[in-house]
Amino acid sequence: MSLPKNFLWGASTSAYQVEGAYNEDGKGLSVQDVKDPFPGTPNFNVCSDHYHHYKEDVALFAEMGLKAYRFSIAWTRILPTGSGEVNPKGVEFYSNLIDECLKYGIEPIVTMYHFDLPNELDKVGGWTNPKTMDAFVEFATILFKEYGTRVKYWLTINEQNMMILYGPIIGTTKPGQEHLLYQSNHYMLLAQAKVFKLCHDMIPDAKIGPAPNISVNYPHTSKPEDNLAVLYINAVRNWLYLDIAVWGKYNPIALDYMHKKGFKLDVSDEEMEILKAGKPDFIAFNYYSTATFEGPSADVKPNPEADQQIGLSDEAFYAGVKNEFLPFTDFGWQIDPLGFRTTMMEMYARYHLPLLITENGLGAYDRVEEDGSINDDYRIDYLKQHITELKHTVEAGVDVIGYCPWSAIDLISTHQGFEKRYGFIYVNRDNDDLKDLSRMKKKSFFWYKELIEENAESL
Ligand code: BGP
C-alpha cells in the first residue's frame, strides 16, 4: 500500500508558541502575551525566537525534506488592535516567511487563528462580543488579499473545541463567563463559515478547512450508562464542531447537552443560513489521544489522572477514566495509535471530505548527550506507530492528504513550559534560561527525512 506521491509530509507550529518578538515591529499584544503563565513555566515573549531565526529554521525544514509547513499568523502582527490599522511590518514578516518556504518548494499551510486573540478585542468581551466576528472577517480579508496567490491551504481556527472545553488552561476564556460559552462558540462558528465563503470568493483555487482536535472516545465498560456518556462526549467534543463546519447544522445531542446545562444559545434563521453557506474543502484535525468515559453517578468524581488535554469530566454527563490498555507519555497523555485510525475512519464515514492531520506528536523530556546527539527514539516510535495506522486508514479508502506532526521545532507548550518538547529540531534553551537558542537536529529529524524520501514505503 503506497501513499500518494503528492502527500503533504509536513510539520506544525503556532505563532505564539514559537515566534517570540512579542512586542517587536509594531505587533500588538494578544491574550497569550498578557496572561499569567502557569507556575514554573516561562512567558511567551521569546519562545524559540523563530521571528528572528525563520530563515535558518526554514532551511532546516527543507533539509529535513518537508513538503509542507503548517504555521499560524499572529493576528496582532497584522492588526495590532484586532481591527482597523494594518501593521506593514507584520504583513511583511509573513510574506517573507511564505516566500522562504516556497523557495524550497515547501507548501505553506496557514492557520489564521491559533489561541492568540488580540488583547484589545478581549478587553471588549472577546468572542462573547459579535464584533469580534467582524474583526475576524476583516483579518481574513487582509490575509487572502496579501497572501492568496501564494498560500493554497488555509485553516480557520485551531482547536475551537479545546478553547471552549479547556479555555482557562489555554488562556482563552475568563472565569465568570461560562454562561456565555456556547454563544461565543456560535459567533466563532459563524465567523468561520463567513471566512470559508470569503476564501472561495476571493481565491477560488485555494482550499480551506476547520482545524479542531478530534478523537473518538471509548466507554469504560459495556454498561449502557457508559455508552450514553460516550454518545454525549463525542457530540460535545467532536461532532458539534464538524456538523456545523460541514453541514451547517447543530448536532442534536450537543444541543440537548447545552439545554440541560442551562447554556444560553441565541441563534437566528439568518445565522443558520450563513452557517449553511460556508463550506470547507477538507477537514484538518489534531489528534493526540483518545479518552475513556463512564457514566455519571453520585460517587464518580472528575479523575485528575484522566483530566489531561483529552480526558474531560462533567458530573452530569460523563467522567473521564484511565484506559488501562494504553501507555502514557511522560506528561500523562495516553498513547493510542489505533484510536487514530478509528478516529479518521469515523470522521471520513461521517463527512466524506479529505482529511489533513495538522497535529500529532509526543511531548517528552529530551536530553542532549555529551557528543551533542539527542536520541529521541521514543518520539520516532510514537510517530512510526501513528503513521503505520495512517497507512492502514488510507488502505481502507480514506482520503488523507497530508500529515503535519507537532512540532517542526521545539516550542513552548500551551501550559507545560519549554521542557515538554515535541520538535524534530532541538532549541537550546530551558524554562529559566534562554541560553543561545541554537538549533540541533534530533535523531527523529534524520528518521523523518528518510521516511519522507521513501514516502513511508518501509512502514
Ligand atoms: C494542541 C495545540 C497546540 C499544542 C499541542 C500540544 O492542543 O493546538 O498549540 O500546544 O496541543 O499541547 P501542549 O502544548 O499542551 O503539550
Short mmCIF file of C-alpha atoms and ligand atoms in Angstrom, two decimals:
data_model
loop_
_atom_site.label_atom_id
_atom_site.label_comp_id
_atom_site.label_asym_id
_atom_site.label_seq_id
_atom_site.Cartn_x
_atom_site.Cartn_y
_atom_site.Cartn_z
CA MET A 1 0.00 0.00 0.00
CA SER A 2 1.54 3.35 -1.08
CA LEU A 3 0.66 6.88 -0.08
CA PRO A 4 0.00 9.32 -2.94
CA LYS A 5 3.16 10.84 -4.45
CA ASN A 6 1.97 14.38 -3.65
CA PHE A 7 1.25 13.52 0.02
CA LEU A 8 1.91 16.59 2.17
CA TRP A 9 4.57 15.43 4.61
CA GLY A 10 4.90 18.40 6.91
CA ALA A 11 5.25 19.66 10.45
CA SER A 12 3.47 22.30 12.52
CA THR A 13 3.99 25.25 14.83
CA SER A 14 1.88 28.15 16.09
CA ALA A 15 2.88 31.80 16.20
CA TYR A 16 2.54 32.50 19.92
CA GLN A 17 4.42 29.34 20.90
CA VAL A 18 7.37 29.62 18.50
CA GLU A 19 7.92 33.19 17.30
CA GLY A 20 8.78 35.32 20.33
CA ALA A 21 9.34 39.02 19.41
CA TYR A 22 6.04 39.54 21.18
CA ASN A 23 6.20 43.33 21.05
CA GLU A 24 8.52 43.99 18.11
CA ASP A 25 7.96 45.73 14.80
CA GLY A 26 4.55 47.08 15.70
CA LYS A 27 3.00 43.85 16.99
CA GLY A 28 0.08 44.33 19.39
CA LEU A 29 -0.44 42.17 22.46
CA SER A 30 -2.55 39.01 22.38
CA VAL A 31 -4.28 37.24 25.24
CA GLN A 32 -1.27 34.92 25.37
CA ASP A 33 1.12 37.83 25.89
CA VAL A 34 -0.78 39.22 28.85
CA LYS A 35 -1.80 36.05 30.68
CA ASP A 36 -0.05 34.82 33.82
CA PRO A 37 2.00 31.76 32.85
CA PHE A 38 1.40 28.57 34.85
CA PRO A 39 3.74 28.31 37.87
CA GLY A 40 7.20 27.17 36.82
CA THR A 41 6.61 27.85 33.12
CA PRO A 42 8.01 30.78 31.12
CA ASN A 43 6.08 33.56 29.40
CA PHE A 44 5.74 33.64 25.60
CA ASN A 45 7.97 36.68 25.00
CA VAL A 46 10.90 34.91 23.33
CA CYS A 47 9.76 31.31 22.76
CA SER A 48 12.11 29.77 20.15
CA ASP A 49 12.74 33.18 18.62
CA HIS A 50 11.54 31.90 15.24
CA TYR A 51 10.77 35.52 14.31
CA HIS A 52 14.50 36.20 14.08
CA HIS A 53 15.58 32.69 13.09
CA TYR A 54 12.96 31.91 10.46
CA LYS A 55 15.44 31.67 7.56
CA GLU A 56 17.63 29.23 9.44
CA ASP A 57 14.57 27.28 10.56
CA VAL A 58 13.00 27.00 7.11
CA ALA A 59 16.39 25.91 5.71
CA LEU A 60 16.40 23.13 8.32
CA PHE A 61 12.82 22.16 7.39
CA ALA A 62 13.94 21.97 3.77
CA GLU A 63 16.92 19.83 4.74
CA MET A 64 14.51 17.53 6.58
CA GLY A 65 12.62 17.20 3.30
CA LEU A 66 9.35 18.79 4.47
CA LYS A 67 6.80 19.23 1.69
CA ALA A 68 4.62 21.45 3.87
CA TYR A 69 4.99 23.77 6.85
CA ARG A 70 1.89 24.48 8.90
CA PHE A 71 2.27 27.72 10.87
CA SER A 72 -0.12 30.33 12.20
CA ILE A 73 -0.28 34.04 11.60
CA ALA A 74 -0.36 36.20 14.72
CA TRP A 75 -3.47 38.33 14.30
CA THR A 76 -1.78 41.09 16.34
CA ARG A 77 1.17 41.37 13.94
CA ILE A 78 -1.22 42.17 11.10
CA LEU A 79 -3.81 44.14 13.08
CA PRO A 80 -2.23 45.20 16.39
CA THR A 81 -5.58 46.05 17.99
CA GLY A 82 -7.53 43.32 16.22
CA SER A 83 -9.13 45.54 13.58
CA GLY A 84 -8.52 48.89 11.92
CA GLU A 85 -4.95 49.90 11.30
CA VAL A 86 -2.74 47.37 9.48
CA ASN A 87 0.89 46.92 10.55
CA PRO A 88 3.02 46.76 7.36
CA LYS A 89 5.97 45.14 9.14
CA GLY A 90 3.76 42.28 10.29
CA VAL A 91 2.42 41.81 6.76
CA GLU A 92 6.00 41.79 5.51
CA PHE A 93 7.17 39.19 8.02
CA TYR A 94 4.67 36.55 6.86
CA SER A 95 5.23 37.49 3.24
CA ASN A 96 8.93 36.74 3.75
CA LEU A 97 8.18 33.53 5.63
CA ILE A 98 5.88 32.33 2.83
CA ASP A 99 8.49 33.19 0.19
CA GLU A 100 11.15 31.41 2.17
CA CYS A 101 9.01 28.24 2.22
CA LEU A 102 8.21 28.50 -1.49
CA LYS A 103 11.87 28.97 -2.32
CA TYR A 104 12.43 25.39 -1.13
CA GLY A 105 9.21 24.00 -2.59
CA ILE A 106 7.58 23.81 0.87
CA GLU A 107 3.80 24.31 0.74
CA PRO A 108 2.69 26.85 3.37
CA ILE A 109 -0.38 25.70 5.31
CA VAL A 110 -1.63 28.71 7.23
CA THR A 111 -3.70 28.73 10.41
CA MET A 112 -5.44 32.07 10.73
CA TYR A 113 -6.10 31.99 14.46
CA HIS A 114 -4.30 29.76 16.95
CA PHE A 115 -5.34 30.73 20.52
CA ASP A 116 -3.92 34.29 20.27
CA LEU A 117 -6.88 36.64 20.18
CA PRO A 118 -5.83 40.31 20.16
CA ASN A 119 -5.99 41.62 23.71
CA GLU A 120 -7.81 44.77 22.59
CA LEU A 121 -10.67 42.58 21.35
CA ASP A 122 -10.58 40.58 24.56
CA LYS A 123 -10.98 43.78 26.57
CA VAL A 124 -14.34 44.38 24.91
CA GLY A 125 -15.61 40.86 25.54
CA GLY A 126 -13.61 38.71 23.11
CA TRP A 127 -15.83 36.13 21.41
CA THR A 128 -18.78 37.00 23.65
CA ASN A 129 -19.00 40.17 21.55
CA PRO A 130 -20.27 39.67 17.96
CA LYS A 131 -17.93 42.46 16.84
CA THR A 132 -15.04 40.01 17.19
CA MET A 133 -16.68 38.02 14.41
CA ASP A 134 -16.48 41.07 12.12
CA ALA A 135 -12.87 41.65 13.13
CA PHE A 136 -12.01 38.06 12.19
CA VAL A 137 -13.57 38.52 8.76
CA GLU A 138 -11.62 41.77 8.34
CA PHE A 139 -8.41 39.96 9.31
CA ALA A 140 -9.16 37.12 6.87
CA THR A 141 -9.80 39.59 4.05
CA ILE A 142 -6.32 41.07 4.55
CA LEU A 143 -4.69 37.63 4.61
CA PHE A 144 -6.42 36.46 1.44
CA LYS A 145 -5.53 39.70 -0.34
CA GLU A 146 -1.87 39.70 0.78
CA TYR A 147 -1.07 36.01 0.53
CA GLY A 148 -3.87 34.43 -1.52
CA THR A 149 -1.78 33.99 -4.66
CA ARG A 150 0.88 32.10 -2.73
CA VAL A 151 -0.98 30.19 0.02
CA LYS A 152 -3.28 27.40 -1.21
CA TYR A 153 -4.14 25.72 2.11
CA TRP A 154 -5.92 27.71 4.82
CA LEU A 155 -7.12 26.69 8.27
CA THR A 156 -9.57 28.96 10.06
CA ILE A 157 -9.43 28.34 13.80
CA ASN A 158 -7.16 25.96 15.67
CA GLU A 159 -8.95 23.71 18.18
CA GLN A 160 -12.06 25.76 18.68
CA ASN A 161 -13.42 22.79 20.64
CA MET A 162 -10.48 22.86 23.06
CA MET A 163 -10.88 26.63 23.53
CA ILE A 164 -14.46 26.01 24.60
CA LEU A 165 -13.78 22.95 26.77
CA TYR A 166 -10.39 23.99 28.17
CA GLY A 167 -10.43 27.78 27.87
CA PRO A 168 -8.96 28.57 31.31
CA ILE A 169 -6.00 26.20 30.74
CA ILE A 170 -5.28 27.52 27.25
CA GLY A 171 -5.83 31.10 28.39
CA THR A 172 -8.72 31.84 26.07
CA THR A 173 -11.74 32.16 28.38
CA LYS A 174 -12.27 34.03 31.58
CA PRO A 175 -13.82 32.77 34.78
CA GLY A 176 -17.35 34.05 35.21
CA GLN A 177 -18.19 33.83 31.51
CA GLU A 178 -19.23 30.16 31.48
CA HIS A 179 -22.87 31.02 30.81
CA LEU A 180 -21.77 32.75 27.56
CA LEU A 181 -19.54 29.91 26.42
CA TYR A 182 -21.76 28.44 23.75
CA GLN A 183 -22.92 31.81 22.49
CA SER A 184 -19.25 32.71 21.96
CA ASN A 185 -18.81 29.35 20.27
CA HIS A 186 -21.70 30.24 17.96
CA TYR A 187 -20.05 33.53 16.98
CA MET A 188 -16.80 31.69 16.26
CA LEU A 189 -18.65 29.17 14.10
CA LEU A 190 -20.37 31.99 12.22
CA ALA A 191 -17.07 33.78 11.71
CA GLN A 192 -15.60 30.56 10.36
CA ALA A 193 -18.49 29.99 7.93
CA LYS A 194 -18.17 33.55 6.64
CA VAL A 195 -14.45 33.07 6.11
CA PHE A 196 -14.96 29.75 4.25
CA LYS A 197 -17.17 31.62 1.80
CA LEU A 198 -14.85 34.62 1.62
CA CYS A 199 -11.93 32.36 0.75
CA HIS A 200 -13.84 30.72 -2.10
CA ASP A 201 -14.97 34.11 -3.40
CA MET A 202 -11.56 35.80 -3.19
CA ILE A 203 -9.21 32.93 -4.06
CA PRO A 204 -11.16 30.23 -5.88
CA ASP A 205 -8.17 27.95 -6.37
CA ALA A 206 -7.33 27.81 -2.64
CA LYS A 207 -8.68 25.30 -0.15
CA ILE A 208 -9.86 25.96 3.38
CA GLY A 209 -10.92 23.88 6.37
CA PRO A 210 -11.54 23.93 10.12
CA ALA A 211 -8.88 22.55 12.49
CA PRO A 212 -10.47 21.09 15.63
CA ASN A 213 -8.91 18.46 17.89
CA ILE A 214 -10.82 15.26 17.17
CA SER A 215 -10.72 11.88 18.86
CA VAL A 216 -13.36 9.23 19.10
CA ASN A 217 -13.76 8.04 22.69
CA TYR A 218 -14.36 4.74 24.46
CA PRO A 219 -16.89 3.56 27.04
CA HIS A 220 -15.13 2.22 30.13
CA THR A 221 -17.34 -0.90 30.21
CA SER A 222 -20.30 -2.29 28.31
CA LYS A 223 -22.66 -0.71 30.89
CA PRO A 224 -25.35 1.20 28.94
CA GLU A 225 -24.64 4.28 31.11
CA ASP A 226 -21.02 4.31 29.93
CA ASN A 227 -22.16 4.10 26.33
CA LEU A 228 -24.55 7.00 26.83
CA ALA A 229 -21.72 9.02 28.36
CA VAL A 230 -19.64 8.42 25.23
CA LEU A 231 -22.52 9.48 23.00
CA TYR A 232 -22.56 12.83 24.82
CA ILE A 233 -18.82 13.39 24.96
CA ASN A 234 -18.38 12.59 21.26
CA ALA A 235 -21.15 15.05 20.38
CA VAL A 236 -19.94 17.79 22.72
CA ARG A 237 -16.25 17.37 21.91
CA ASN A 238 -16.27 16.44 18.21
CA TRP A 239 -19.49 16.45 16.19
CA LEU A 240 -20.87 19.79 17.39
CA TYR A 241 -17.95 21.48 15.62
CA LEU A 242 -17.74 19.38 12.49
CA ASP A 243 -21.50 19.07 11.87
CA ILE A 244 -21.70 22.86 11.73
CA ALA A 245 -18.50 23.31 9.72
CA VAL A 246 -19.55 20.75 7.12
CA TRP A 247 -23.36 20.71 7.13
CA GLY A 248 -24.28 23.99 8.82
CA LYS A 249 -26.39 22.07 11.34
CA TYR A 250 -26.35 21.96 15.14
CA ASN A 251 -25.80 18.45 16.47
CA PRO A 252 -28.99 17.49 18.41
CA ILE A 253 -27.14 15.63 21.17
CA ALA A 254 -24.87 18.63 21.76
CA LEU A 255 -27.95 20.86 21.80
CA ASP A 256 -29.55 18.63 24.41
CA TYR A 257 -26.36 18.88 26.49
CA MET A 258 -26.38 22.70 26.27
CA HIS A 259 -30.04 22.82 27.13
CA LYS A 260 -29.69 20.56 30.17
CA LYS A 261 -26.65 22.50 31.35
CA GLY A 262 -28.56 25.76 31.02
CA PHE A 263 -26.19 27.27 28.45
CA LYS A 264 -27.80 30.17 26.65
CA LEU A 265 -27.84 29.95 22.85
CA ASP A 266 -29.41 32.62 20.74
CA VAL A 267 -29.47 31.68 17.07
CA SER A 268 -31.43 33.32 14.25
CA ASP A 269 -32.65 31.79 10.97
CA GLU A 270 -30.44 34.19 9.08
CA GLU A 271 -27.41 32.95 11.03
CA MET A 272 -28.30 29.35 10.25
CA GLU A 273 -28.29 30.31 6.56
CA ILE A 274 -24.78 31.76 6.96
CA LEU A 275 -23.62 28.55 8.62
CA LYS A 276 -25.01 26.51 5.73
CA ALA A 277 -23.47 28.76 3.07
CA GLY A 278 -19.87 28.32 4.24
CA LYS A 279 -18.37 25.00 3.15
CA PRO A 280 -14.93 23.57 3.89
CA ASP A 281 -12.88 21.75 1.24
CA PHE A 282 -11.24 19.39 3.71
CA ILE A 283 -11.16 18.67 7.43
CA ALA A 284 -7.91 19.45 9.19
CA PHE A 285 -7.68 17.99 12.66
CA ASN A 286 -5.27 17.49 15.54
CA TYR A 287 -5.01 14.12 17.23
CA TYR A 288 -3.04 13.20 20.31
CA SER A 289 -5.07 10.54 22.07
CA THR A 290 -8.44 9.05 22.74
CA ALA A 291 -10.10 9.16 26.14
CA THR A 292 -12.32 6.77 28.06
CA PHE A 293 -15.50 7.59 29.93
CA GLU A 294 -18.02 6.21 32.31
CA GLY A 295 -21.49 7.44 33.03
CA PRO A 296 -22.19 9.92 35.80
CA SER A 297 -23.12 8.66 39.23
CA ALA A 298 -23.04 10.09 42.71
CA ASP A 299 -19.67 8.56 43.51
CA VAL A 300 -17.92 9.38 40.22
CA LYS A 301 -15.68 12.37 40.68
CA PRO A 302 -13.58 14.01 37.97
CA ASN A 303 -10.42 11.96 37.78
CA PRO A 304 -7.36 14.22 37.82
CA GLU A 305 -5.23 11.50 36.24
CA ALA A 306 -7.51 11.35 33.21
CA ASP A 307 -8.10 15.08 33.25
CA GLN A 308 -5.38 15.89 30.74
CA GLN A 309 -5.94 17.69 27.47
CA ILE A 310 -8.20 14.94 26.22
CA GLY A 311 -9.84 13.47 29.33
CA LEU A 312 -12.82 15.50 30.46
CA SER A 313 -15.35 15.19 33.18
CA ASP A 314 -18.76 16.69 33.50
CA GLU A 315 -20.53 15.42 36.57
CA ALA A 316 -23.94 15.29 34.97
CA PHE A 317 -22.92 13.55 31.75
CA TYR A 318 -19.58 11.76 31.66
CA ALA A 319 -16.50 11.12 33.74
CA GLY A 320 -13.08 10.59 32.23
CA VAL A 321 -11.26 7.49 33.48
CA LYS A 322 -7.90 5.95 32.79
CA ASN A 323 -7.78 3.45 29.94
CA GLU A 324 -5.94 0.51 31.44
CA PHE A 325 -4.92 -0.78 27.99
CA LEU A 326 -2.92 2.27 26.91
CA PRO A 327 0.55 3.52 27.89
CA PHE A 328 1.24 7.11 28.98
CA THR A 329 3.66 9.80 27.82
CA ASP A 330 6.00 11.49 30.34
CA PHE A 331 3.25 14.09 30.72
CA GLY A 332 0.39 11.71 31.37
CA TRP A 333 -1.22 11.67 27.92
CA GLN A 334 -2.31 8.23 26.76
CA ILE A 335 -0.84 6.85 23.54
CA ASP A 336 -3.35 5.29 21.15
CA PRO A 337 -2.28 4.82 17.52
CA LEU A 338 -5.22 2.54 16.74
CA GLY A 339 -7.56 5.24 18.06
CA PHE A 340 -6.02 7.48 15.40
CA ARG A 341 -7.21 5.07 12.73
CA THR A 342 -10.67 4.72 14.29
CA THR A 343 -11.00 8.49 14.53
CA MET A 344 -10.09 9.04 10.88
CA MET A 345 -12.34 6.27 9.61
CA GLU A 346 -15.28 7.52 11.61
CA MET A 347 -14.75 11.12 10.52
CA TYR A 348 -14.47 10.15 6.87
CA ALA A 349 -17.54 7.93 7.00
CA ARG A 350 -19.49 10.85 8.51
CA TYR A 351 -18.35 13.72 6.30
CA HIS A 352 -16.77 12.26 3.13
CA LEU A 353 -14.18 15.03 3.00
CA PRO A 354 -10.41 14.74 2.58
CA LEU A 355 -8.52 14.75 5.89
CA LEU A 356 -5.38 16.68 6.76
CA ILE A 357 -3.63 15.87 10.04
CA THR A 358 -2.36 19.17 11.42
CA GLU A 359 -1.04 17.92 14.77
CA ASN A 360 0.03 14.63 16.31
CA GLY A 361 3.15 14.06 18.36
CA LEU A 362 4.87 13.23 21.59
CA GLY A 363 5.70 15.72 24.32
CA ALA A 364 8.75 14.46 26.20
CA TYR A 365 11.86 15.46 28.16
CA ASP A 366 14.74 15.31 25.66
CA ARG A 367 18.37 15.01 26.73
CA VAL A 368 21.40 16.33 24.89
CA GLU A 369 24.24 13.78 25.19
CA GLU A 370 27.86 14.77 25.64
CA ASP A 371 28.53 14.30 21.93
CA GLY A 372 25.61 16.65 21.13
CA SER A 373 23.23 13.93 19.95
CA ILE A 374 19.59 13.82 21.02
CA ASN A 375 18.34 10.28 20.88
CA ASP A 376 14.58 10.63 20.88
CA ASP A 377 13.78 7.04 19.92
CA TYR A 378 10.53 7.27 21.94
CA ARG A 379 9.34 10.02 19.55
CA ILE A 380 10.33 8.01 16.48
CA ASP A 381 8.46 5.07 17.92
CA TYR A 382 5.32 7.16 18.56
CA LEU A 383 5.34 8.65 15.06
CA LYS A 384 6.06 5.29 13.43
CA GLN A 385 3.06 3.73 15.12
CA HIS A 386 0.77 6.58 14.11
CA ILE A 387 1.99 6.71 10.50
CA THR A 388 1.52 2.94 10.25
CA GLU A 389 -2.11 3.42 11.28
CA LEU A 390 -2.42 6.30 8.83
CA LYS A 391 -1.37 3.92 6.07
CA HIS A 392 -3.98 1.37 7.18
CA THR A 393 -6.55 4.15 7.09
CA VAL A 394 -5.65 5.15 3.55
CA GLU A 395 -5.72 1.48 2.58
CA ALA A 396 -9.28 1.34 3.90
CA GLY A 397 -10.26 4.01 1.36
CA VAL A 398 -9.96 7.18 3.43
CA ASP A 399 -8.68 10.24 1.55
CA VAL A 400 -5.83 11.65 3.66
CA ILE A 401 -3.91 14.49 2.00
CA GLY A 402 -1.16 15.20 4.50
CA TYR A 403 0.42 14.68 7.89
CA CYS A 404 1.91 17.58 9.86
CA PRO A 405 3.09 16.40 13.27
CA TRP A 406 3.57 18.73 16.20
CA SER A 407 6.07 20.20 16.15
CA ALA A 408 8.54 21.18 13.44
CA ILE A 409 10.87 22.63 16.07
CA ASP A 410 10.81 22.81 19.88
CA LEU A 411 8.48 25.49 21.22
CA ILE A 412 6.58 26.36 24.38
CA SER A 413 3.78 24.03 25.38
CA THR A 414 0.34 25.54 25.97
CA HIS A 415 0.70 25.23 29.74
CA GLN A 416 3.61 22.90 30.49
CA GLY A 417 6.62 25.05 29.63
CA PHE A 418 9.64 24.55 27.42
CA GLU A 419 10.80 21.27 28.84
CA LYS A 420 7.89 19.47 27.31
CA ARG A 421 9.41 19.16 23.85
CA TYR A 422 7.81 17.95 20.66
CA GLY A 423 10.20 19.11 17.90
CA PHE A 424 12.36 17.36 15.34
CA ILE A 425 14.80 20.21 15.98
CA TYR A 426 16.06 20.95 19.48
CA VAL A 427 16.20 24.56 20.64
CA ASN A 428 18.88 25.24 23.20
CA ARG A 429 17.01 26.97 25.99
CA ASP A 430 15.05 25.87 29.01
CA ASN A 431 12.32 27.28 31.19
CA ASP A 432 14.51 29.74 33.10
CA ASP A 433 17.49 30.31 30.85
CA LEU A 434 17.36 31.44 27.22
CA LYS A 435 20.94 30.19 26.64
CA ASP A 436 21.97 30.66 22.99
CA LEU A 437 18.75 29.40 21.34
CA SER A 438 20.89 27.40 18.91
CA ARG A 439 19.26 24.66 16.84
CA MET A 440 20.28 20.98 16.95
CA LYS A 441 18.93 18.11 14.87
CA LYS A 442 17.42 15.31 16.89
CA LYS A 443 17.57 11.66 15.84
CA SER A 444 13.91 12.00 14.78
CA PHE A 445 14.98 14.71 12.30
CA PHE A 446 17.08 12.19 10.35
CA TRP A 447 14.45 9.49 10.70
CA TYR A 448 11.65 11.73 9.36
CA LYS A 449 13.85 12.88 6.47
CA GLU A 450 14.38 9.28 5.38
CA LEU A 451 10.74 8.42 5.83
CA ILE A 452 9.69 11.34 3.62
CA GLU A 453 12.24 10.35 1.00
CA GLU A 454 10.83 6.85 0.72
CA ASN A 455 7.20 8.06 1.17
CA ALA A 456 6.88 5.72 4.17
CA GLU A 457 7.10 2.65 1.93
CA SER A 458 9.06 0.83 4.65
CA LEU A 459 6.23 1.02 7.18
C1 BGP B 1 -2.74 21.42 20.85
C2 BGP B 1 -2.46 22.82 20.43
C3 BGP B 1 -1.03 23.18 20.27
C4 BGP B 1 -0.06 22.41 21.15
C5 BGP B 1 -0.44 20.95 21.34
C6 BGP B 1 0.33 20.24 22.41
O1 BGP B 1 -3.83 21.47 21.71
O2 BGP B 1 -3.11 23.12 19.21
O3 BGP B 1 -0.94 24.57 20.37
O4 BGP B 1 0.33 23.08 22.23
O5 BGP B 1 -1.79 20.77 21.60
O6 BGP B 1 -0.19 20.58 23.66
P1 BGP B 1 0.69 21.01 24.88
O7 BGP B 1 1.46 22.16 24.42
O8 BGP B 1 -0.28 21.34 25.97
O9 BGP B 1 1.53 19.83 25.21
#
